[in-house]
mmCIF file of C-alpha atoms and ligand atoms in Angstrom:
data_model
loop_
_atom_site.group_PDB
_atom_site.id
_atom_site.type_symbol
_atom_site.label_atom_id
_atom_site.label_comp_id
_atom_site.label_asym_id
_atom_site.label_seq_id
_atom_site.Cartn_x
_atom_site.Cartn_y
_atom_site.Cartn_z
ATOM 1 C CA UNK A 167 -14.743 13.791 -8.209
ATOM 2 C CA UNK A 168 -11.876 15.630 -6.532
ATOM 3 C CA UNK A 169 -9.408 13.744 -7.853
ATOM 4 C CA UNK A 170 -6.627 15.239 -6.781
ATOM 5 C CA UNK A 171 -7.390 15.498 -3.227
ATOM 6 C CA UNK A 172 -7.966 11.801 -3.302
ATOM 7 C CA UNK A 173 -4.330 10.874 -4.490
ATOM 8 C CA UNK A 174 -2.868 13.544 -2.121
ATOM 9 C CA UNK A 175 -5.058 11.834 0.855
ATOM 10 C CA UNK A 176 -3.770 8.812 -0.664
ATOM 11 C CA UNK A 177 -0.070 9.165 -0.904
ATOM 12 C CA UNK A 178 0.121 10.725 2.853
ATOM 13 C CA UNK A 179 -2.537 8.528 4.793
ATOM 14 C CA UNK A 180 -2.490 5.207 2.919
ATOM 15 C CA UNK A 181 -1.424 1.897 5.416
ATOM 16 C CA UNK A 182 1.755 0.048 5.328
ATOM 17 C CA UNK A 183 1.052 -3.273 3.468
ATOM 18 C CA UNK A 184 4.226 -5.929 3.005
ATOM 19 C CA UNK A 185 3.202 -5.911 -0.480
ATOM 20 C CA UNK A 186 2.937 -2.404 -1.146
ATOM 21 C CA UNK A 187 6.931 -2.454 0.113
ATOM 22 C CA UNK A 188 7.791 -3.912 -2.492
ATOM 23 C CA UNK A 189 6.114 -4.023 -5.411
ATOM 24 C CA UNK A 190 6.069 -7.181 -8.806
ATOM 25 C CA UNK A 191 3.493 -8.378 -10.553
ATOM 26 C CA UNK A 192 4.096 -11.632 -8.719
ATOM 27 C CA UNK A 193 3.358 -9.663 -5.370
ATOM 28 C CA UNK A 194 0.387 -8.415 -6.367
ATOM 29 C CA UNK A 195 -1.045 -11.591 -8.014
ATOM 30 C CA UNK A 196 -0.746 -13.505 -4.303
ATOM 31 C CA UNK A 197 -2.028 -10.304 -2.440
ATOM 32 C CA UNK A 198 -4.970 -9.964 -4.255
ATOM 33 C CA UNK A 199 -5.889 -13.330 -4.353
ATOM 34 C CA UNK A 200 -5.598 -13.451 -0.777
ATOM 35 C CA UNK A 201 -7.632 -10.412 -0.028
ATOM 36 C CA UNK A 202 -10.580 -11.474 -1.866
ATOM 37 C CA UNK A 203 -13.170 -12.157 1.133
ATOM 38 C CA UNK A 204 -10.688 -11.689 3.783
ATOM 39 C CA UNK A 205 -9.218 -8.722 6.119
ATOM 40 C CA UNK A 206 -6.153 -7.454 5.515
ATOM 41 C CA UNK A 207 -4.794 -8.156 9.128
ATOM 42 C CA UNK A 208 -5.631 -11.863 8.515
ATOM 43 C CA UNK A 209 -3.896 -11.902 5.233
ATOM 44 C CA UNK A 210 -0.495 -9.804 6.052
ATOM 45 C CA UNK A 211 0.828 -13.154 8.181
ATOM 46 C CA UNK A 212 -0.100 -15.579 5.391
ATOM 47 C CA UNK A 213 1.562 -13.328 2.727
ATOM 48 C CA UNK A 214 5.101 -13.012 4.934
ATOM 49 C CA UNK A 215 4.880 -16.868 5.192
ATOM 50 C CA UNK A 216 4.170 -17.698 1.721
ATOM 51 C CA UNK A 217 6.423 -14.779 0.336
ATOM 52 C CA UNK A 218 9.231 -16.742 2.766
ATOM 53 C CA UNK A 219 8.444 -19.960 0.844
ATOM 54 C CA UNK A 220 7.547 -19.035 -2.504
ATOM 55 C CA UNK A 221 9.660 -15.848 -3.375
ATOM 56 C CA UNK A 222 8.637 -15.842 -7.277
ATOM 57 C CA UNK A 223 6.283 -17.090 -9.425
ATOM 58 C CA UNK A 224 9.482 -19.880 -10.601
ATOM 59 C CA UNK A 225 9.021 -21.205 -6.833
ATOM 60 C CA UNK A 226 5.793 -21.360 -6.344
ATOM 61 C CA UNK A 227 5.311 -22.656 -10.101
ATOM 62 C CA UNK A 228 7.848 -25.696 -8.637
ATOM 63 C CA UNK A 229 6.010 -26.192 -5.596
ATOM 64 C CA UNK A 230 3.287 -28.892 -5.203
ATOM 65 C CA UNK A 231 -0.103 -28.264 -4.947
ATOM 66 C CA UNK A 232 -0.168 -30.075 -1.593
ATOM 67 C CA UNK A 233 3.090 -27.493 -0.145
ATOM 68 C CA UNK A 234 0.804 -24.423 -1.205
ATOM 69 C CA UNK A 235 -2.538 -25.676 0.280
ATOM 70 C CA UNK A 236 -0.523 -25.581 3.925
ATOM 71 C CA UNK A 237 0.454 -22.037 3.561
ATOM 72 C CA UNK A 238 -3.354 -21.346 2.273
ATOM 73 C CA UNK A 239 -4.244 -23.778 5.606
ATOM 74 C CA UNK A 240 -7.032 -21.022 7.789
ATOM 75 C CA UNK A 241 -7.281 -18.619 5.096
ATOM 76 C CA UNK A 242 -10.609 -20.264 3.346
ATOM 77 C CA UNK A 243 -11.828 -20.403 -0.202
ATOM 78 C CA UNK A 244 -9.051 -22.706 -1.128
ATOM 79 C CA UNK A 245 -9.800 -22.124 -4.433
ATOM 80 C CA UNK A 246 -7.681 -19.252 -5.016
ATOM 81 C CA UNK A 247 -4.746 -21.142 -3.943
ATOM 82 C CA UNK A 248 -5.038 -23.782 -6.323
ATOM 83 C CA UNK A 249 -5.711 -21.404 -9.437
ATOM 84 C CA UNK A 250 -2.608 -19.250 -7.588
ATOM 85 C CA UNK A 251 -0.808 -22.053 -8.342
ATOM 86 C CA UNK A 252 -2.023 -22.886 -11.778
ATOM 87 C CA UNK A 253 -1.229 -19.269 -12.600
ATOM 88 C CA UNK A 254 2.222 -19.261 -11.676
ATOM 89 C CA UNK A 255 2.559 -22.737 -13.806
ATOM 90 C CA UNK A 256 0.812 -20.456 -16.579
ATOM 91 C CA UNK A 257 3.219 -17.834 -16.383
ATOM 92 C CA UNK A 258 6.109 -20.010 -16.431
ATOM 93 C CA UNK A 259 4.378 -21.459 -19.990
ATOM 94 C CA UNK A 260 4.041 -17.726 -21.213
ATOM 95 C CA UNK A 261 7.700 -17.268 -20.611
ATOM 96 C CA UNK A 262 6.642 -14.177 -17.903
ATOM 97 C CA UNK A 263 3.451 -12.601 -17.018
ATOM 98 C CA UNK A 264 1.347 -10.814 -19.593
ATOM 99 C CA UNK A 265 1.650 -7.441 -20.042
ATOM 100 C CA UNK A 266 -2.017 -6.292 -20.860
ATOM 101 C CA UNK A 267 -5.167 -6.663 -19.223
ATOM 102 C CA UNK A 268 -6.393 -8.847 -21.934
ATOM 103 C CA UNK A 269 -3.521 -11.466 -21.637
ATOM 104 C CA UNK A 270 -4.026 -11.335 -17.584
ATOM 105 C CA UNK A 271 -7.454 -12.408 -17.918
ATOM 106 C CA UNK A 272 -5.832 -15.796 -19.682
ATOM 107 C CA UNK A 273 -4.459 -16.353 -16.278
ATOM 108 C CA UNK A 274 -6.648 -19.160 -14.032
ATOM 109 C CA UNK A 275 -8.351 -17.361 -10.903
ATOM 110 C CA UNK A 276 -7.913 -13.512 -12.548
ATOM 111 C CA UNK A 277 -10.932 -11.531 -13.174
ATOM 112 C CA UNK A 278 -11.513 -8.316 -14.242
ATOM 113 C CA UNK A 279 -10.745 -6.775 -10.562
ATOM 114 C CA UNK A 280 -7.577 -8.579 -10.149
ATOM 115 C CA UNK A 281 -6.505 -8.240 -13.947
ATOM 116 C CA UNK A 282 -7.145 -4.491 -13.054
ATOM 117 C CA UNK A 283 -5.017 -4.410 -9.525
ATOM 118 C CA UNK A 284 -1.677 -5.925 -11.568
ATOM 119 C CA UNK A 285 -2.477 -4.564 -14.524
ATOM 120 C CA UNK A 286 -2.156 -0.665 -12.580
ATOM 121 C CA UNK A 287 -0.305 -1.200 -9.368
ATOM 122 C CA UNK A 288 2.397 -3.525 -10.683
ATOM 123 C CA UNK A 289 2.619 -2.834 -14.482
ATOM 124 C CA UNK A 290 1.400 1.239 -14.426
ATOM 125 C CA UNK A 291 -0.962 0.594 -16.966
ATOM 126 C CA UNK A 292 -4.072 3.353 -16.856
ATOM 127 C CA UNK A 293 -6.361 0.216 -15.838
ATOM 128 C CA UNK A 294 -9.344 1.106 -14.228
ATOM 129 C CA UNK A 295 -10.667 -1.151 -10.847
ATOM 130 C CA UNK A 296 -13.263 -2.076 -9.136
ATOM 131 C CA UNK A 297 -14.370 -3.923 -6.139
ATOM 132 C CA UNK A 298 -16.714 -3.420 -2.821
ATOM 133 C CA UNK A 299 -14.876 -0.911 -1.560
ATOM 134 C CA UNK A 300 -14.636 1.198 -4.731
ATOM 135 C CA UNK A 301 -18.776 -0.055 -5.631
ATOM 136 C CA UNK A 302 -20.054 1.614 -2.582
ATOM 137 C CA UNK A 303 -17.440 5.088 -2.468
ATOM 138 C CA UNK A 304 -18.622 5.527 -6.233
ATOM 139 C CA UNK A 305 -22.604 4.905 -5.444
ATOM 140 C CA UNK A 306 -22.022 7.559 -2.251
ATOM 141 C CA UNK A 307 -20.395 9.517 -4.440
ATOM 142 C CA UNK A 308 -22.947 10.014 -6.763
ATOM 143 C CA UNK A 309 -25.953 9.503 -5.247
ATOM 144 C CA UNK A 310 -26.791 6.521 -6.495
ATOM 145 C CA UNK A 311 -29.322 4.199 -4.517
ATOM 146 C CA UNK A 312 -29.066 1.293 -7.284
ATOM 147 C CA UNK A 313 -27.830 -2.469 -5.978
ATOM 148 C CA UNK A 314 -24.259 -2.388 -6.900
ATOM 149 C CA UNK A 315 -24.362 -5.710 -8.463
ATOM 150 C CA UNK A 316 -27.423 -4.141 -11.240
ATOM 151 C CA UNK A 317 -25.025 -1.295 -12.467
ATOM 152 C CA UNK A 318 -21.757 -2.898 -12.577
ATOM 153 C CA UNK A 319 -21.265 -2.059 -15.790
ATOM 154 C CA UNK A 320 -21.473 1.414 -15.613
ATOM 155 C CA UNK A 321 -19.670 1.400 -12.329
ATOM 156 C CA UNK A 322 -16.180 0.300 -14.406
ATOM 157 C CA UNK A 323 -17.426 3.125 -17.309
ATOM 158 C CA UNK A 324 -17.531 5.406 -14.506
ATOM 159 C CA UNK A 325 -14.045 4.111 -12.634
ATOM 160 C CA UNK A 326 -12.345 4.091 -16.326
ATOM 161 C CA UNK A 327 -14.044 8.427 -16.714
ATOM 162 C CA UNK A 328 -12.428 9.178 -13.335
ATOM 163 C CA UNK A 329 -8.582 7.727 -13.996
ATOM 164 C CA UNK A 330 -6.190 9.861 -14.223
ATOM 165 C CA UNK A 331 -3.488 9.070 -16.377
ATOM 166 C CA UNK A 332 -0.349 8.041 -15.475
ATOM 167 C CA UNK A 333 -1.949 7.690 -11.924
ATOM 168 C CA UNK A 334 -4.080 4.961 -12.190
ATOM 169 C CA UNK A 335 -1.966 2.675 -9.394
ATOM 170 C CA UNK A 336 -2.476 5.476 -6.241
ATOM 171 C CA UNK A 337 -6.211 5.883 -7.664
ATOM 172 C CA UNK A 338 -7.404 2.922 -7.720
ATOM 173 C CA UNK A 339 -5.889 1.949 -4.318
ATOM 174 C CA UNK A 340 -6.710 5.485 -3.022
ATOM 175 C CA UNK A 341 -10.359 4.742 -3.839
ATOM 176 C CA UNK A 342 -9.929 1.134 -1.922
ATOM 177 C CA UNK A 343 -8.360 3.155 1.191
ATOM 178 C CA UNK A 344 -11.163 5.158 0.996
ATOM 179 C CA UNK A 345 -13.733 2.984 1.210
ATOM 180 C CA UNK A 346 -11.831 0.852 3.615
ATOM 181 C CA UNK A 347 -10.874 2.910 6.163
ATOM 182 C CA UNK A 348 -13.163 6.569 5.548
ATOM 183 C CA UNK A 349 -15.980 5.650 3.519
ATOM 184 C CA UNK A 350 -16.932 2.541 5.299
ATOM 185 C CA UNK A 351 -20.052 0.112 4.890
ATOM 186 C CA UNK A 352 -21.715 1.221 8.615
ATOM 187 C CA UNK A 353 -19.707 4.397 9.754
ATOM 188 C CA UNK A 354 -18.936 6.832 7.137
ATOM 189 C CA UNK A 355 -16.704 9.774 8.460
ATOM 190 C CA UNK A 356 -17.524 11.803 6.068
ATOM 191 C CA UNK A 357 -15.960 15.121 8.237
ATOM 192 C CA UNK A 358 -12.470 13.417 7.121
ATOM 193 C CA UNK A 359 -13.224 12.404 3.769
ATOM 194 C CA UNK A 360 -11.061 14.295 1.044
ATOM 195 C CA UNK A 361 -13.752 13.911 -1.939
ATOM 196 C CA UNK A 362 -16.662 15.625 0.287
ATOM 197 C CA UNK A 363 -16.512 18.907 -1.744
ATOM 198 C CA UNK A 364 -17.914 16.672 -4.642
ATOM 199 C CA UNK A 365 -19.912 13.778 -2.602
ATOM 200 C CA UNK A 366 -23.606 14.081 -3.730
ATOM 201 C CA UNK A 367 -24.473 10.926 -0.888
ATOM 202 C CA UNK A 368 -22.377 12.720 2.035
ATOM 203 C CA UNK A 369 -25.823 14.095 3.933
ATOM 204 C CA UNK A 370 -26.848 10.768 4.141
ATOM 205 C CA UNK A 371 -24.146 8.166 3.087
ATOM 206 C CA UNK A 372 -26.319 5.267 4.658
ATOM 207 C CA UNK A 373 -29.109 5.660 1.943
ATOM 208 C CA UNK A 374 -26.513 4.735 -1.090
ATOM 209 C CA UNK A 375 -26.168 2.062 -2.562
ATOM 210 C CA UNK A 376 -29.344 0.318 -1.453
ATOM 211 C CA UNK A 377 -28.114 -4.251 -1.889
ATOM 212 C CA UNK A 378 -31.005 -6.025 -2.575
ATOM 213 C CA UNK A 379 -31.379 -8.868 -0.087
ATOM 214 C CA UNK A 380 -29.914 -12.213 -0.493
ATOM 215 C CA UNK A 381 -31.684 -15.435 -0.512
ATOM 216 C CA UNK A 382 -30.918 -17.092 2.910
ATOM 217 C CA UNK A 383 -28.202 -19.437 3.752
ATOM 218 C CA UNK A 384 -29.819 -23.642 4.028
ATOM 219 C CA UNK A 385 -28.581 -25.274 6.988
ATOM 220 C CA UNK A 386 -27.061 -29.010 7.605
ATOM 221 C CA UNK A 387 -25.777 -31.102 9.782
ATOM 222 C CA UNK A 388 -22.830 -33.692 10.329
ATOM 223 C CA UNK A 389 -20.755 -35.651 12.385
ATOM 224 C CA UNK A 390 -17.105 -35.802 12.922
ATOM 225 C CA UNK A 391 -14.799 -38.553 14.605
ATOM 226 C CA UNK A 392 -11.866 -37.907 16.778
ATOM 227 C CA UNK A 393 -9.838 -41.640 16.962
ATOM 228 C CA UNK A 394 -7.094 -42.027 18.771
ATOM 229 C CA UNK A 395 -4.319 -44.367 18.565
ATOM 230 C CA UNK A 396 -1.681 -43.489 21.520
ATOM 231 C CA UNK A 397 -0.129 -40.479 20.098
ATOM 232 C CA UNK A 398 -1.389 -40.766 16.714
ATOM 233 C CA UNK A 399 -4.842 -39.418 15.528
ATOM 234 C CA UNK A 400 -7.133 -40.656 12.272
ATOM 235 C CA UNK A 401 -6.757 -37.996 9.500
ATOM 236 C CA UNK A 402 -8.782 -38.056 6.501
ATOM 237 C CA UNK A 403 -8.036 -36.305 2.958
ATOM 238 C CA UNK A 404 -10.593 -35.166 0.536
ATOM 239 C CA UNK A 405 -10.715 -35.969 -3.179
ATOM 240 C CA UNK A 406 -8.488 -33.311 -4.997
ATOM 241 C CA UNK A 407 -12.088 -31.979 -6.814
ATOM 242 C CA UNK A 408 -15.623 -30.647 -4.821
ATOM 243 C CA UNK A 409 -15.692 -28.988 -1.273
ATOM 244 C CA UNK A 410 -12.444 -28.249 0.153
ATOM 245 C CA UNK A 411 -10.863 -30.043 -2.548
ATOM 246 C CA UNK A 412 -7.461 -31.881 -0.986
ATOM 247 C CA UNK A 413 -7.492 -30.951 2.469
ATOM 248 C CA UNK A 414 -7.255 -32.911 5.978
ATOM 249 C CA UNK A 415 -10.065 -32.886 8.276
ATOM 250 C CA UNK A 416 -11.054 -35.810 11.216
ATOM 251 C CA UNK A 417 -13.232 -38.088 9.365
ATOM 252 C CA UNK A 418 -17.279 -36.710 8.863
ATOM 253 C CA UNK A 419 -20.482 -37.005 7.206
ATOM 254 C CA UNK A 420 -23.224 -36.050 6.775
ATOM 255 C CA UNK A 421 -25.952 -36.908 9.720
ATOM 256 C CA UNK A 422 -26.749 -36.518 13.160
ATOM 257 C CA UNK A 423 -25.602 -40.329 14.417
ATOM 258 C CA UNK A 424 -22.281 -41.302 13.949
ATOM 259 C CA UNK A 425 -22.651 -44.872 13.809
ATOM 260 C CA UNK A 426 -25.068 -43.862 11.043
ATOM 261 C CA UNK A 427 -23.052 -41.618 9.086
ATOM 262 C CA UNK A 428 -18.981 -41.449 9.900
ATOM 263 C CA UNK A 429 -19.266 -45.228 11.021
ATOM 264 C CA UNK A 430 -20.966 -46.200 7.570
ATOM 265 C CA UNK A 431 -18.781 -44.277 5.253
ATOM 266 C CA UNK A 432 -15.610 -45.592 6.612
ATOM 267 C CA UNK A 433 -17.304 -49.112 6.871
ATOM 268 C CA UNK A 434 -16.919 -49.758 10.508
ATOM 269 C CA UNK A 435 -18.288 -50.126 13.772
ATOM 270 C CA UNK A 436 -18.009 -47.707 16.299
ATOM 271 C CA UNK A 437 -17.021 -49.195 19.770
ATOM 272 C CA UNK A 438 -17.062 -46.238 22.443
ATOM 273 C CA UNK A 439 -18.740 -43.035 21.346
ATOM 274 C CA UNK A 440 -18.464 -40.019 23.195
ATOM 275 C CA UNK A 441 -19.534 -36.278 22.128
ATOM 276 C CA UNK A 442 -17.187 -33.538 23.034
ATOM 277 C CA UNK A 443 -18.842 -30.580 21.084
ATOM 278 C CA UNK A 444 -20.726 -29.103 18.268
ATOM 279 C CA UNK A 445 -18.984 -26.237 15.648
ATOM 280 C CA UNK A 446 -21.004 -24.271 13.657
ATOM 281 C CA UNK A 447 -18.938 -22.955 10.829
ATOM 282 C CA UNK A 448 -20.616 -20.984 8.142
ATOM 283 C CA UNK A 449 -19.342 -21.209 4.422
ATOM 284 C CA UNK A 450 -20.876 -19.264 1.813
ATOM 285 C CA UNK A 451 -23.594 -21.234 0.119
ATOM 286 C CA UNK A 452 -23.776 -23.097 3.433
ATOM 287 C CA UNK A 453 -24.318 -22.962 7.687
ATOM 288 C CA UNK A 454 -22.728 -26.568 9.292
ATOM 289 C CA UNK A 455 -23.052 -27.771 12.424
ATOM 290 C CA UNK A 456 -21.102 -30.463 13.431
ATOM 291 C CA UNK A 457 -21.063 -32.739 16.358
ATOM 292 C CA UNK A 458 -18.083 -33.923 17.424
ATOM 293 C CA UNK A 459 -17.108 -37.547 18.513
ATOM 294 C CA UNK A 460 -14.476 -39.132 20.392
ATOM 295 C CA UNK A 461 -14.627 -42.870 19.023
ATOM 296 C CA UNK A 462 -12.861 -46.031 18.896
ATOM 297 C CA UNK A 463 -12.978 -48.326 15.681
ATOM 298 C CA UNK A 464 -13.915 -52.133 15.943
ATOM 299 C CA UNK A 465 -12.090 -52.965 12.471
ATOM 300 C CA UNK A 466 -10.039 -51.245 9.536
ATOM 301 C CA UNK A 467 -11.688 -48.395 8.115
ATOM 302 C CA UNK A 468 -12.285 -47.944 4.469
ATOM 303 C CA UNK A 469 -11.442 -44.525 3.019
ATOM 304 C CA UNK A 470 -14.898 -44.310 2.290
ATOM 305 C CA UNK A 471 -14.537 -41.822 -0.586
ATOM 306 C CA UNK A 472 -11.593 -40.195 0.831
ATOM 307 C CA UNK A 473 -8.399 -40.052 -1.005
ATOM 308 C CA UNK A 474 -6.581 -40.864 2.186
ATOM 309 C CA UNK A 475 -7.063 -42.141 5.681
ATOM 310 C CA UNK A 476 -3.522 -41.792 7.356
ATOM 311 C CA UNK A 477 -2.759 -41.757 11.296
ATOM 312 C CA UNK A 478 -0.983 -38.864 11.845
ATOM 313 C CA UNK A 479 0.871 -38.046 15.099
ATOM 314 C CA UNK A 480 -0.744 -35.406 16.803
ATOM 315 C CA UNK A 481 1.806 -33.462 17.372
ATOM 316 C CA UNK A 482 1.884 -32.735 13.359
ATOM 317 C CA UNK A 483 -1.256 -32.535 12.771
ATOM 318 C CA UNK A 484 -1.026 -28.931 12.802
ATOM 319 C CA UNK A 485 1.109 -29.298 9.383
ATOM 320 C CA UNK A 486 -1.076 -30.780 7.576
ATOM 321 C CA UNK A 487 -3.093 -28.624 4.946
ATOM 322 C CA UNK A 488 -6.553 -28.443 7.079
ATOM 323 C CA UNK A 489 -9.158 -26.483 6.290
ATOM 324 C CA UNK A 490 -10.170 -23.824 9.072
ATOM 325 C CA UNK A 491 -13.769 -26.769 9.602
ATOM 326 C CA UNK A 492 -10.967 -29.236 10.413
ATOM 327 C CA UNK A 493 -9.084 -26.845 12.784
ATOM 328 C CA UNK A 494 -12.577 -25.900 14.676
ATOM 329 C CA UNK A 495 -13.250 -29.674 14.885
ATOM 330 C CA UNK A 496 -9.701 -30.182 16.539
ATOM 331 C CA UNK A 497 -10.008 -27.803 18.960
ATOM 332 C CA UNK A 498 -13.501 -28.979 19.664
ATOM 333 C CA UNK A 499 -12.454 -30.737 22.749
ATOM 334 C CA UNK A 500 -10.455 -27.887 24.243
ATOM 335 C CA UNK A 501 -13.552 -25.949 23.678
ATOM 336 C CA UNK A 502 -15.416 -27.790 25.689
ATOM 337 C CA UNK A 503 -13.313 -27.900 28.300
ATOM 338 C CA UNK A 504 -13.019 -24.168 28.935
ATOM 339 C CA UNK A 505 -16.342 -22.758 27.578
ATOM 340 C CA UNK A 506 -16.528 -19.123 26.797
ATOM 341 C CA UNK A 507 -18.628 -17.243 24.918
ATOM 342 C CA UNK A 508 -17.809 -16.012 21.523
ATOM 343 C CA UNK A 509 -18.783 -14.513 18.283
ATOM 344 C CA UNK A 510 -18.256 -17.657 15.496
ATOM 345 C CA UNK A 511 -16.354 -15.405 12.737
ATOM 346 C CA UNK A 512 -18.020 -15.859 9.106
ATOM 347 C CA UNK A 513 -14.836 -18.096 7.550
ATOM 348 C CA UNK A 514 -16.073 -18.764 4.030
ATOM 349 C CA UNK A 515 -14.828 -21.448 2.307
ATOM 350 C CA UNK A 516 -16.234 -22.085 -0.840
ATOM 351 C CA UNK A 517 -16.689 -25.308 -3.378
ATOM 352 C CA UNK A 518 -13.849 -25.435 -5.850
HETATM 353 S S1 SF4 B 713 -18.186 12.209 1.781
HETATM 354 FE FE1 SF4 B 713 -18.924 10.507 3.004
HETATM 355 S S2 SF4 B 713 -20.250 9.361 1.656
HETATM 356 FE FE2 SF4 B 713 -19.050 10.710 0.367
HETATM 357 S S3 SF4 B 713 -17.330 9.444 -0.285
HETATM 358 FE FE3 SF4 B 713 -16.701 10.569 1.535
HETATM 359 S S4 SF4 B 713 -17.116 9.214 3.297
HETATM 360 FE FE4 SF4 B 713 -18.247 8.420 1.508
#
């Protein structure tokens, strides 16, 4: 590979990031946690927000877990922000963060890829990385028609030949740009790509790597209650382990009748029952649709397995630390009201 063209590509064409402004270990940590399955135009908001809030690891380390799920609030797969948070407790035990790749890996929610991205961008070490974008430049690359996920292992022996040292922080995110913004999963432009000279794949990028297919998504159903109280809504918070682990959502269950499902796990009758839309949101291991209810209670609820049931007004609802299932169900209403056609994004969110 031409490596040298890559880093030169790199250092004039690469993106402005907030967190390439600036650069800590810390900074990186949150970044690449919050990258992992998401865009980076979703993420640069949520990273100015929490960076606002939670300047250092010491901050976010004295934060509570409840503070950090708000600023996660929309951005899925909670379960990077809770092992965020463990990690910055972790550090604070360590007395600062590790200094090797090995002692990274001791941190909750850092793998290999992660341990990689401080490890070079943040510390300088000659750490080799690699991720989707850097799987599918390196197949091209070389020609190689193998699923990604069945040569992993000689994908990082190949990333860890290519490094050069005392470069490894503009490589490895030169080889991310790459595949991010040149080398990309449907569109190659390989005319502008400053490794053609060695590309074996470039006459036919779309050939390399081949993914074996996945097994499909299952599908299920629920239903979710919107109860009103004058200004105040019904909120319900999840136990702090399993699915969306400590968020607020309307209360739901599983079903298709909400007398029969909602209305029996709060232990209640329903007295007026009204649907006001269906949301299909689509986690990983998982495609939900839910139909929505407006509803009135005949008694006291029971938390029925929630941690919580609190009436929030709903003016503040928006504060709470909902998952983006909760925020869909909210809006349900409006939805209806002014229906337009739309794509429903992919918004994984997966079990803790
Ligand atoms: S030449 Fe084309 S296929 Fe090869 S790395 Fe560049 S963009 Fe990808």
């Amino acid at each position: 590979m031409d490596t040298d063209a890559l880093l030169s590509w790199y250092r004039q064409s690469r993106r402005t990031m907030p967190w390439r402004e600036e650069v800590s270990p810390y900074r990186t940590l949150v970044s690449e946690l919050m990258l992992q399955q998401t865009r980076v135009e979703t993420v640069i908001p949520y990273f100015e927000r929490f960076m606002r809030s939670f300047p250092t690891e010491v901050a976010l380390a004295e934060a509570p877990l409840e503070r950090v799920l708000e600023h996660w609030s929309g951005l899925g797969y909670y379960s990077r922000a809770r092992n965020l948070h463990a990690a910055a407790r972790k550090v604070m035990e360590l007395g600062g963060f590790p200094k090797t790749v090995a002692g990274l890996l001791e941190l909750p929610g850092v793998g290999p890829y992660t341990a990689g991205a401080i490890a070079s961008i943040a510390l300088g070490l000659d750490a080799p990385l690699v991720d989707g974008n850097v799987e599918r430049v390196l197949c091209r690359h070389d020609a190689r028609a193998e699923d990604p996920v069945r040569i992993k292992k000689e994908l990082w022996e190949r990333a860890t030949t290519l490094l050069p040292k005392g470069q490894a922080s503009d490589f490895n995110q030169g080889l991310m740009e790459l595949g991010a913004t040149i080398c990309t999963p449907s569109s190659p432009r390989c005319l502008f790509c400053p490794i053609r000279s060695t590309c074996r794949g470039h006459d036919a990028p779309e050939r390399y790597p081949q993914k074996a297919p996945r097994a499909a998504v299952p599908e299920a159903r629920a239903c979710a209650l919107l109860v009103r109280d004058g200004e105040k809504i019904l909120m319900a918070r999840r136990p702090l382990s399993g699915l969306l682990a400590g968020l607020w959502e309307p209360p739901m269950a599983n079903g298709e009748e909400p007398q029969a499902s909602v209305g029996t796990r709060l232990g209640v009758q329903l007295r007026v029952q009204r649907p006001v839309g269906e949301v299909l949101h689509v986690f990983t291991h998982l495609r939900l649709t839910t139909l929505v209810f407006e509803a009135e209670l005949a008694g006291t609820p029971e938390t029925g397995g929630y941690l919580e049931l609190r009436w929030v007004p709903e003016a503040e609802v928006d504060s709470l630390a909902l998952s983006t299932l909760a925020r869909k169900l909210l809006q349900a209403h409006a939805a209806k009201a002014k229906p337009r056609k739309r794509r429903v994004p992919r918004d994984p969110e997966l079990p803790s």
